[in-house]
mmCIF file of C-alpha atoms in Angstrom:
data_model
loop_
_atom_site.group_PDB
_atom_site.id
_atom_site.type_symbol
_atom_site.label_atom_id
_atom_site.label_comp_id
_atom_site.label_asym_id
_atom_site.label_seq_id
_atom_site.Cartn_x
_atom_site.Cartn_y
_atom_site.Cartn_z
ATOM 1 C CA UNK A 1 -17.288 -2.340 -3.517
ATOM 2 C CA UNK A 2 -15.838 -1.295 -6.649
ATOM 3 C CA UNK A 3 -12.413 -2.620 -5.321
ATOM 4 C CA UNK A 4 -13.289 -5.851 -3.997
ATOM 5 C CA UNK A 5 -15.006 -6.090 -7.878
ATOM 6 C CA UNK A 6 -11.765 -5.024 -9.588
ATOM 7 C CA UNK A 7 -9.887 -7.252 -6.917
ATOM 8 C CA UNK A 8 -12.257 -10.493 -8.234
ATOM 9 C CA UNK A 9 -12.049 -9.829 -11.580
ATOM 10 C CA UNK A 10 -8.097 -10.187 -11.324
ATOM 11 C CA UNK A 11 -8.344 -13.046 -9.575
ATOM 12 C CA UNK A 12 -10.863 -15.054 -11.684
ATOM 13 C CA UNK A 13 -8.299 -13.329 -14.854
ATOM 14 C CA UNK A 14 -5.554 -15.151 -12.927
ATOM 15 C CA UNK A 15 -7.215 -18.518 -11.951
ATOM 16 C CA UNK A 16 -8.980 -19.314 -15.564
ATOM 17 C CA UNK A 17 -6.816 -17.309 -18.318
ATOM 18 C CA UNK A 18 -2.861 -17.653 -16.340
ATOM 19 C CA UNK A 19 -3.922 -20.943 -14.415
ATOM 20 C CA UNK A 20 -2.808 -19.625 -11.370
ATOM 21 C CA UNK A 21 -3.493 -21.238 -8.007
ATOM 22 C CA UNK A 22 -4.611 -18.706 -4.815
ATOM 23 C CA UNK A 23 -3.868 -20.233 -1.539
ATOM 24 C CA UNK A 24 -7.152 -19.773 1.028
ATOM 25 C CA UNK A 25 -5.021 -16.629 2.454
ATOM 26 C CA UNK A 26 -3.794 -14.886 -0.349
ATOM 27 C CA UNK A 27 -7.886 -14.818 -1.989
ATOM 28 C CA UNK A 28 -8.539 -13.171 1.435
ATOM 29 C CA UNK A 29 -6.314 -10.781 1.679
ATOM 30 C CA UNK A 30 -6.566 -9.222 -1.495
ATOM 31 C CA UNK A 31 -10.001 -7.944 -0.966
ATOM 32 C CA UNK A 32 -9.415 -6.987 2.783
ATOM 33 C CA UNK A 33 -6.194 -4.961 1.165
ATOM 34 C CA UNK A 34 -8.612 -3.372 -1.327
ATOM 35 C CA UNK A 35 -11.165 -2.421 1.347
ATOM 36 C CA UNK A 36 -8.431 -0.624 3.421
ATOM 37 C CA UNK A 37 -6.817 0.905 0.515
ATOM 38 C CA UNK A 38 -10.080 2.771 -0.329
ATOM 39 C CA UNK A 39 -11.176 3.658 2.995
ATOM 40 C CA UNK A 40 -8.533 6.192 3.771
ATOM 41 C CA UNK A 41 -9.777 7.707 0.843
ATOM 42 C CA UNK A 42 -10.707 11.664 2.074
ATOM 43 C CA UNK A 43 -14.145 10.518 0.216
ATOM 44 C CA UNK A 44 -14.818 8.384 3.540
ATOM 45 C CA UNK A 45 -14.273 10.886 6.134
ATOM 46 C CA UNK A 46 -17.130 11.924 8.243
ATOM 47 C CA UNK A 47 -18.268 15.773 7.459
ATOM 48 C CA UNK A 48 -17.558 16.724 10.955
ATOM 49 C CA UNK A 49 -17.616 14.463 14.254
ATOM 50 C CA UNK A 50 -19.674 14.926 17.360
ATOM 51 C CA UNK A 51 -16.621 15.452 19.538
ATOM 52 C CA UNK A 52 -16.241 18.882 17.822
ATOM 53 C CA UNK A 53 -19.934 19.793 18.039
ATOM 54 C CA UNK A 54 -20.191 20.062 13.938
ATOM 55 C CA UNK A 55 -21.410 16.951 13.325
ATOM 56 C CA UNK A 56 -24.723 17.005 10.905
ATOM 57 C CA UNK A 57 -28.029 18.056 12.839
ATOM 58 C CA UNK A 58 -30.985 17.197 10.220
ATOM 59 C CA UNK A 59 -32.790 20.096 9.326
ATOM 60 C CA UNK A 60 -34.015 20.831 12.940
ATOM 61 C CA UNK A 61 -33.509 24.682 12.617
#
């Protein structure tokens, strides 16, 4: 979320301060490129998968 706030802030900085107009597409896409810019982040991977057997098992043991 931090980079769809950072990604608003610019464009309200743009839009009120520069007076720059956003077509419906381009306000979309910025936030959408944010989200996928931070999601291959190594932060956002799983800790292991359940293919591999190593996925997390609670405290079962």
């Amino acid at each position: 979320m931090a980079a769809v706030r950072v990604v608003d802030k610019d464009v309200c900085h743009a839009t009120f301060t520069n007076g720059r107009i956003f077509t419906d597409a381009e306000v979309c896409d910025r936030p959408a490129a944010a989200i996928r810019s931070v999601a291959t982040l190594p932060v956002c991977d799983p800790v292991g998968s359940a293919a591999d057997g190593s996925a997390h098992k609670g405290n079962s043991e």
